[in-house]
Coordinates of C-alpha atoms in Angstrom, one line a residue:
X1 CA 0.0 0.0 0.0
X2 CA 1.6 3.1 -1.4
X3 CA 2.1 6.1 1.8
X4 CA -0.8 8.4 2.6
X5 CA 1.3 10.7 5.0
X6 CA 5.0 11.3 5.9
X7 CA 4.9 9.6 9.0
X8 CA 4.3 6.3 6.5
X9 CA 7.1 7.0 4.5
X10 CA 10.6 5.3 4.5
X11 CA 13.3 7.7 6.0
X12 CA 15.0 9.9 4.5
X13 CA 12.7 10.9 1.5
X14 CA 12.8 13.7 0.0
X15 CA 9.0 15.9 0.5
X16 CA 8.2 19.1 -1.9
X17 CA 5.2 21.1 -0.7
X18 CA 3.0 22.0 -3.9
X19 CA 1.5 24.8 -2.4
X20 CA 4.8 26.6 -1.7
X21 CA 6.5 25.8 -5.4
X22 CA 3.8 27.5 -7.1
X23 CA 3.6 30.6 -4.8
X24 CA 8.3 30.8 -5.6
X25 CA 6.9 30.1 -9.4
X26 CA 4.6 32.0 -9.8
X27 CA 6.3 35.4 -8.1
X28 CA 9.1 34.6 -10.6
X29 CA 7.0 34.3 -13.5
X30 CA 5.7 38.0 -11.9
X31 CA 8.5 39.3 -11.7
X32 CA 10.2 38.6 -15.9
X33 CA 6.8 39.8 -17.0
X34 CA 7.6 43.2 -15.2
X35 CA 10.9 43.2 -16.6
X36 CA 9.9 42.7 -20.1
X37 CA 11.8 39.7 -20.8
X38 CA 11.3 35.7 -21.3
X39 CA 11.9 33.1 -18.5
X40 CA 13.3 29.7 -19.3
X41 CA 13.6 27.9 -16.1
X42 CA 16.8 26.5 -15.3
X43 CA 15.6 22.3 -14.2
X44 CA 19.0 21.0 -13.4
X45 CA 17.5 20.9 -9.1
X46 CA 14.1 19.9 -10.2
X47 CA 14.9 17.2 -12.7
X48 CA 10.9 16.6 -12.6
X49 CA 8.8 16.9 -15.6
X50 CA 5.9 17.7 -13.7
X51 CA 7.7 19.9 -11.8
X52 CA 8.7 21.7 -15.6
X53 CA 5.0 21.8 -16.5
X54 CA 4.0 23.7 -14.0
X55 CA 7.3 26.2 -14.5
X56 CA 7.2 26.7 -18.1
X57 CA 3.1 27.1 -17.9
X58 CA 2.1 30.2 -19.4
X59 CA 5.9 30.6 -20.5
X60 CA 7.7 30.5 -23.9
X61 CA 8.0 27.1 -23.2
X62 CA 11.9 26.7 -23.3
X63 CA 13.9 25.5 -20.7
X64 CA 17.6 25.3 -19.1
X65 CA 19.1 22.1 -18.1
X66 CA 22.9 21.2 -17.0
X67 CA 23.4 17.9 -18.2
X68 CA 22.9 15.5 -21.4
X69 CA 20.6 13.2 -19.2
X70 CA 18.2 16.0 -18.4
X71 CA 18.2 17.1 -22.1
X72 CA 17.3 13.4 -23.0
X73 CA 14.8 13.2 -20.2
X74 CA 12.7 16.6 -20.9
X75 CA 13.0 16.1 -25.1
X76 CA 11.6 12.8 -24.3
X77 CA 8.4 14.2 -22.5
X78 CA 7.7 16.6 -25.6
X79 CA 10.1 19.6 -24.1
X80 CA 10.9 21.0 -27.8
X81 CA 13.4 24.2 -26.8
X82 CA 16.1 23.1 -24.7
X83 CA 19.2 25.5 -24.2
X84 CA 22.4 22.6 -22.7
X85 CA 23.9 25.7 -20.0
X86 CA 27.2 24.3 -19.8
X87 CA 29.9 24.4 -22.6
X88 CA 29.9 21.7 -24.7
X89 CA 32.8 18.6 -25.3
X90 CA 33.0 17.4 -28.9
X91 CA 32.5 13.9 -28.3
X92 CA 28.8 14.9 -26.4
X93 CA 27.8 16.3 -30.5
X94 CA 26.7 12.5 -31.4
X95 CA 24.4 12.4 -28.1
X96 CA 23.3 15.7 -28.9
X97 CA 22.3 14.9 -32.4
X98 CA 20.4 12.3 -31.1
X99 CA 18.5 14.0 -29.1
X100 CA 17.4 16.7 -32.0
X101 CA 16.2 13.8 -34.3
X102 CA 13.3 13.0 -31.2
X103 CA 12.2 16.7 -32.4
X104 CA 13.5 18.8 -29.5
X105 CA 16.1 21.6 -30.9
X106 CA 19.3 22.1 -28.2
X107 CA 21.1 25.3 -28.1
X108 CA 24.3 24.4 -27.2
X109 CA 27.3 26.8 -25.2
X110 CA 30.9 27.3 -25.8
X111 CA 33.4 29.9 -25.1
X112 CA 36.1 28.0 -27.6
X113 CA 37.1 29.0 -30.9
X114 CA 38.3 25.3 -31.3
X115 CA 35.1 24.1 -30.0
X116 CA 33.5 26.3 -32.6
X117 CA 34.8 24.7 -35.7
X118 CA 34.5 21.0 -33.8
X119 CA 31.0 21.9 -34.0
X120 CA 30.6 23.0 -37.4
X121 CA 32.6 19.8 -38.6
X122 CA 30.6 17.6 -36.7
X123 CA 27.3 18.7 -37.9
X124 CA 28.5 18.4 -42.0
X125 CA 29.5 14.7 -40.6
X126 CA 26.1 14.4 -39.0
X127 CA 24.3 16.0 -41.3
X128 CA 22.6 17.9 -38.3
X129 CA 22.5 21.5 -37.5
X130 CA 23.9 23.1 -34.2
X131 CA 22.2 25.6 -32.6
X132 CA 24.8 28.1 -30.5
X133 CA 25.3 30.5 -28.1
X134 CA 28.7 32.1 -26.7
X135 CA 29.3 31.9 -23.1
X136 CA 30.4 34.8 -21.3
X137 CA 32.6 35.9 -18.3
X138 CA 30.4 38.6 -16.5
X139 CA 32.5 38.4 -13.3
X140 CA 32.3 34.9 -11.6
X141 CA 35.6 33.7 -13.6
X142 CA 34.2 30.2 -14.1
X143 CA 34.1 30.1 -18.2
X144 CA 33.2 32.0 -20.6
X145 CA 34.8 34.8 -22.7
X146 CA 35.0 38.7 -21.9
X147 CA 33.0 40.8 -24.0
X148 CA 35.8 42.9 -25.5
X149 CA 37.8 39.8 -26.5
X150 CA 38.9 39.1 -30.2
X151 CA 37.1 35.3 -29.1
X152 CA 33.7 36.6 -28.8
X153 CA 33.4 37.8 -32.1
X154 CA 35.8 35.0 -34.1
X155 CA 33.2 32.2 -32.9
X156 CA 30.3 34.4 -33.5
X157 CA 31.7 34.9 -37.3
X158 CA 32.7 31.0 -37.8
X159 CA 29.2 30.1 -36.6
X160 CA 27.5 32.7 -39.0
X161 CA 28.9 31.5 -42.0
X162 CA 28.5 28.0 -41.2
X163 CA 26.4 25.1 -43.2
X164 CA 25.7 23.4 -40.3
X165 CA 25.6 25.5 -37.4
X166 CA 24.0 28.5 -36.5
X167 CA 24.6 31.8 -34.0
X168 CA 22.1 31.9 -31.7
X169 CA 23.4 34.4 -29.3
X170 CA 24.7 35.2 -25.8
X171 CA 24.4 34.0 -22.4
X172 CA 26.0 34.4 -19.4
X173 CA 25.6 33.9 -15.9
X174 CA 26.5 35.7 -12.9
X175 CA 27.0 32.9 -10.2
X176 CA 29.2 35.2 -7.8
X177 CA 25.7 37.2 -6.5
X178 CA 25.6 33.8 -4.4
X179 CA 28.6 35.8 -2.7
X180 CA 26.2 39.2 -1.9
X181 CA 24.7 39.3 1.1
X182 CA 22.9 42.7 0.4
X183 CA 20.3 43.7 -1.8
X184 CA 22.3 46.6 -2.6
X185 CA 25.5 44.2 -3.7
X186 CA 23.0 42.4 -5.8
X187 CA 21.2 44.8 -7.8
X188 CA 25.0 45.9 -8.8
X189 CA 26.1 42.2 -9.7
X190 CA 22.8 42.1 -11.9
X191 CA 23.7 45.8 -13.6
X192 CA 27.5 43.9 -14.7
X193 CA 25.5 40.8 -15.6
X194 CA 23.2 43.1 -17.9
X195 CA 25.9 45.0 -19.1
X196 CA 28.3 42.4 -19.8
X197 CA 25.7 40.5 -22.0
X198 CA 24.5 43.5 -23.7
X199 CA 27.4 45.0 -24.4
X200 CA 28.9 41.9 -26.2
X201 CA 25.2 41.0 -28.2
X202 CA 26.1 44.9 -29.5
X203 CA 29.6 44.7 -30.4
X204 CA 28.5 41.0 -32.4
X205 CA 26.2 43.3 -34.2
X206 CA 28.6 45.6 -35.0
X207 CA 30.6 43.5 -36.5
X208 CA 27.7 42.4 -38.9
X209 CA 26.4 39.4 -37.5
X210 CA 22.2 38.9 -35.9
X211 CA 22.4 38.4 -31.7
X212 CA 18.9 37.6 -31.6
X213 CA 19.4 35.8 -27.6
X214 CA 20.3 38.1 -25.2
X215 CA 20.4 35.1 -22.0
X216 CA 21.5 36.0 -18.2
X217 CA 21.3 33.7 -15.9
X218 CA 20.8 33.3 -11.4
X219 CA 17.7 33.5 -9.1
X220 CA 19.4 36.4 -7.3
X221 CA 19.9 38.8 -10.0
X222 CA 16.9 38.1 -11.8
X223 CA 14.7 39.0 -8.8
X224 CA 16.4 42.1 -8.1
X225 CA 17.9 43.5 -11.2
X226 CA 17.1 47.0 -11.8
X227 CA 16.8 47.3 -14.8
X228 CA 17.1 44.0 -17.8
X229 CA 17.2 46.9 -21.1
X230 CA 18.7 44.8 -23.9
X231 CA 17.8 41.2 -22.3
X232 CA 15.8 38.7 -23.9
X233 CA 15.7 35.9 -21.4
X234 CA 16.7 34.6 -17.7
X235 CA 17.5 31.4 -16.9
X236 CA 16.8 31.2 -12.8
X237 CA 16.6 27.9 -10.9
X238 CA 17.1 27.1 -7.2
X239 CA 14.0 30.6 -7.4
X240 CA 11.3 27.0 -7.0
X241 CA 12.4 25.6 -4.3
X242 CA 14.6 28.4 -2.2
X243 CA 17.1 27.0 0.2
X244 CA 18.8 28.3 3.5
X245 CA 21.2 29.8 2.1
X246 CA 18.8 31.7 -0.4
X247 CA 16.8 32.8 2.6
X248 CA 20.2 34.5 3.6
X249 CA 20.9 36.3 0.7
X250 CA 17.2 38.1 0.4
X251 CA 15.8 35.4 -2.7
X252 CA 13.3 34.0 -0.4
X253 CA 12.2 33.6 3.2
X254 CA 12.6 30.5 5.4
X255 CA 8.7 30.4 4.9
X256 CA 9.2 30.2 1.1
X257 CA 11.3 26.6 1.3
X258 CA 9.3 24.0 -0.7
X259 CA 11.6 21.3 0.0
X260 CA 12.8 19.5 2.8
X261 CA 13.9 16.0 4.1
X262 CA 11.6 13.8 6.3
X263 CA 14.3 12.0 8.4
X264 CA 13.7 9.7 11.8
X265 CA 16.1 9.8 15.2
X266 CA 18.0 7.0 15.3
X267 CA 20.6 6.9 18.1
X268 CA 21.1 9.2 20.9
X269 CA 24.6 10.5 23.4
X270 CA 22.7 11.4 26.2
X271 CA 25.9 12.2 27.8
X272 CA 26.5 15.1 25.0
X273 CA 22.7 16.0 24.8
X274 CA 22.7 15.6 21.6
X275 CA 21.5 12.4 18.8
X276 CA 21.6 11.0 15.4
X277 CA 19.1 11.0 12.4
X278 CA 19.5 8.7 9.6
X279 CA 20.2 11.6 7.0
X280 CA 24.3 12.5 6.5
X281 CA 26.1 13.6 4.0
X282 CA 23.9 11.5 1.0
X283 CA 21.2 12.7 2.1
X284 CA 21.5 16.0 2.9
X285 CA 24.7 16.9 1.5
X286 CA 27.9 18.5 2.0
X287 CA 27.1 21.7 1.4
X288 CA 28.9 24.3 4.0
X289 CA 27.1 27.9 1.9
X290 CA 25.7 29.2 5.5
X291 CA 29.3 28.7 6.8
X292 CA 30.2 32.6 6.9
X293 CA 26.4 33.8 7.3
X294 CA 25.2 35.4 10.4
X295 CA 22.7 32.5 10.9
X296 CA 24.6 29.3 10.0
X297 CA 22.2 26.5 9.8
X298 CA 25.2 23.9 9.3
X299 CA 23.8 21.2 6.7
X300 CA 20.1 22.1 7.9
X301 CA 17.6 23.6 10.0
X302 CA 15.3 21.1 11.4
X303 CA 11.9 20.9 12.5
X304 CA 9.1 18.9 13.7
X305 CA 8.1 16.5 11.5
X306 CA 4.8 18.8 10.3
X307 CA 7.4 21.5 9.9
X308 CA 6.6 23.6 13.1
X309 CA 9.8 25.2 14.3
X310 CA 11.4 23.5 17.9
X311 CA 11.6 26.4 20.8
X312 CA 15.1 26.8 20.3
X313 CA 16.0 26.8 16.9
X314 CA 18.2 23.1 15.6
X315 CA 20.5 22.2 13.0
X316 CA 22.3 19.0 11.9
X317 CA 25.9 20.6 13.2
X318 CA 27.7 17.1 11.7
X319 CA 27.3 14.6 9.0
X320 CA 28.6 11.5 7.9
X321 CA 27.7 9.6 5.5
X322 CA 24.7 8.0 6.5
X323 CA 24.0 9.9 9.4
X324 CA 23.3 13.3 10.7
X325 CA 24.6 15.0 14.4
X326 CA 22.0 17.4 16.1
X327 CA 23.0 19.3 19.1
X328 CA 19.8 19.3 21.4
X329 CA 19.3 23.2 23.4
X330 CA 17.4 24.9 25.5
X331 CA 14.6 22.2 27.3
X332 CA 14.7 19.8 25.0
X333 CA 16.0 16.5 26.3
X334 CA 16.9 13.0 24.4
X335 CA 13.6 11.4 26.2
X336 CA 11.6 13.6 24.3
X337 CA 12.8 12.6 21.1
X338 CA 13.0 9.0 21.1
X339 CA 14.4 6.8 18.7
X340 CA 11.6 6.7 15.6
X341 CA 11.2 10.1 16.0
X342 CA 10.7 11.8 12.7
X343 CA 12.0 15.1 12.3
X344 CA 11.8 17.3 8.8
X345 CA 15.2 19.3 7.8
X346 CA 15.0 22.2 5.5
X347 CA 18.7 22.0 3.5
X348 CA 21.7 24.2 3.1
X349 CA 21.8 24.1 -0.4
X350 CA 18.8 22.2 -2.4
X351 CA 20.8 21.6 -5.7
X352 CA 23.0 19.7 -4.0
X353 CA 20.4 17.9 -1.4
X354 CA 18.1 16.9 -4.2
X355 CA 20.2 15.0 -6.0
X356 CA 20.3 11.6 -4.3
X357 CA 16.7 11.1 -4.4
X358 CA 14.8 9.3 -7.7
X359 CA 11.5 11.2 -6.3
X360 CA 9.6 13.9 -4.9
X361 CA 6.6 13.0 -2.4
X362 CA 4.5 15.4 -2.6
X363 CA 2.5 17.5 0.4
X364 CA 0.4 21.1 0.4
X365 CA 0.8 23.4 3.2
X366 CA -2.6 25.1 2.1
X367 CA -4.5 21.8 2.4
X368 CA -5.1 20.2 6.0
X369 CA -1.8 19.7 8.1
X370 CA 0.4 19.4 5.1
X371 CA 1.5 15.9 5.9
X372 CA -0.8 13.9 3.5
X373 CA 1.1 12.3 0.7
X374 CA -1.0 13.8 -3.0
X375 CA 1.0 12.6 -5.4
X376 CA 4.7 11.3 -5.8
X377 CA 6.5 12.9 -8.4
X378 CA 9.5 11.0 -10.6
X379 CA 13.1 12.7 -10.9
X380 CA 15.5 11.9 -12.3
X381 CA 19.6 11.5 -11.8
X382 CA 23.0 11.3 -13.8
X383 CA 24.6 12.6 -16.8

């Protein structure tokens, strides 16, 4: 018999609140309408085609994914604009080719003049046409090329004049506003994002060649940028779920967090006032981002198991690999959390919690208590 609550369900399993993922989807759907510019969500933490359905609803339909597996996955289910965020390796082309001929088209990202002409030889060997975009450095220093280079405008040229490849545009994406931790600090991340982006889909032009995609990229920077003049698109992603760490940097509030891990007590050191839940490092992660902020949460905050906050606020302080370390505080005492005990632990960082578990069981705050098991929801894992 399939579970009808949480307290029925195995331990740890990952629960997303319905009620709360629309609310975070809907504010960012909001907010790129106000903006004047298209939203393509980035799926690489929800890996859930019903979870894309209800993000791309009353979208352009495109979406954002990070590896080949997702790109397989959502083509699969009928997604027919998927942009690959994450430059591509020659040897991927054959994959990606196959993925085209199930009728999906792939934009594809490199910040390589080599790379370039790889792609163009690969698709007159194919006898399939690449669709690409240039990946630029707005900041973060991860990949991409600057805007003023000689780069940006040699792979935008070699693609243009192609047989089997075309320019698609720009995109870049400002990862380092993970680093603000004001408003302020943000909305200036999100002007250099704009600018850099801009700047290089103008120069491109310039030089004679269409930049019809203007792409910028993070939850932070398209919530608060001030202005997105001479954007065409975002790419957000963690902006469904929210994390800790997101609550700390302004993108959401701890209220906001649509997913969390339903874990059970399952050892105690009464000695140390403190016990052991049967979610570590696997199942929670490893994730340290709440390290340096004022309210560090260590690899999560945890709750009663219907989400209702303890007296004196908890966190998992420790992991290992199958196991989680809670200090107990204030007046609460091993004997009142037995072994069996299930508690629910909001993570650190939901990219990286999410990604041990093949599905999503599904609760709504807005209906009942929020603990009855609606649906379960398939995701999926690998590359």
């Amino acid at each position: 018999m399939p579970p009808t609550t949480i307290f029925d369900l195995p331990t740890p399993s990952l629960i997303l609140d319905r009620a709360k993922l629309v609310r975070n989807l809907r504010r960012m759907a909001d907010t790129a309408r106000r903006k004047g510019v298209l939203l393509r969500p980035h799926l690489k933490t929800a890996k859930s085609i019903d979870v894309a359905r209800l993000a791309i609803e009353g979208q352009s339909g495109g979406i954002a994914v990070s590896t080949l597996k997702e790109a397989e996955y959502f083509a699969s289910q009928g997604i027919k604009d998927i942009q690959y965020a994450a430059c591509i390796i020659p040897d991927q082309l054959t994959r990606v080719a196959d993925i085209q001929r199930l009728g999906s088209r792939i934009t594809l990202i490199t910040d390589s003049v080599e790379v370039t002409r790889a792609i163009c030889s690969m698709g007159r060997e194919l006898d399939e046409t690449f669709r690409v975009q240039v990946e630029l450095d707005c900041g973060e220093g991860r990949s991409g090329v600057f805007p003023d280079s000689e780069e940006l405008i040699e792979i935008a040229r070699i693609l243009d004049e192609a047989s089997h490849a075309t320019f698609s545009g720009v995109m870049t994406h400002a990862g380092h506003s993970y680093q603000c931790r004001t408003i302020a600090e943000i909305e200036e991340v999100a002007e250099a994002e704009r600018d850099t982006a801009v700047s290089a889909a103008e120069r491109i032009r310039r030089h004679g060649v269409a930049c019809a995609t203007v792409s910028i990229g993070s939850t932070p920077t398209a919530l608060y940028a001030r202005s997105l003049d001479g954007v065409t698109e975002v790419r957000p992603g963690v902006y469904m779920f929210g994390d800790m760490f997101q609550a700390q940097i302004n993108s959401c509030s701890v209220d906001d967090l649509a997913i969390s891990v339903i874990a059970e007590v399952s050892s105690h050191h009464a000695a140390m006032n403190r016990l052991l839940v049967n979610a570590g490092a696997l199942a929670l992660s490893k994730d340290r981002s709440t390290e340096n902020m004022p309210n560090d949460i260590g690899f999560g905050l945890v709750t009663k198991a219907d989400g209702q906050p303890f007296k004196a606020p908890m966190k998992v302080a420790r992991v290992y690999q199958e196991h989680g370390q809670i200090p107990l505080f204030g007046e609460l005492s091993c004997e009142q959390l037995p072994v069996g005990t299930r508690l629910r632990i909001y993570p650190n960082h939901v990219c990286m919690t999410a990604a041990m578990y093949d599905q999503y069981h599904l609760v709504d705050s807005e209906q009942g208590d929020g603990c009855e098991i609606i649906a379960i929801w398939p995701r999926i894992n690998g590359w």
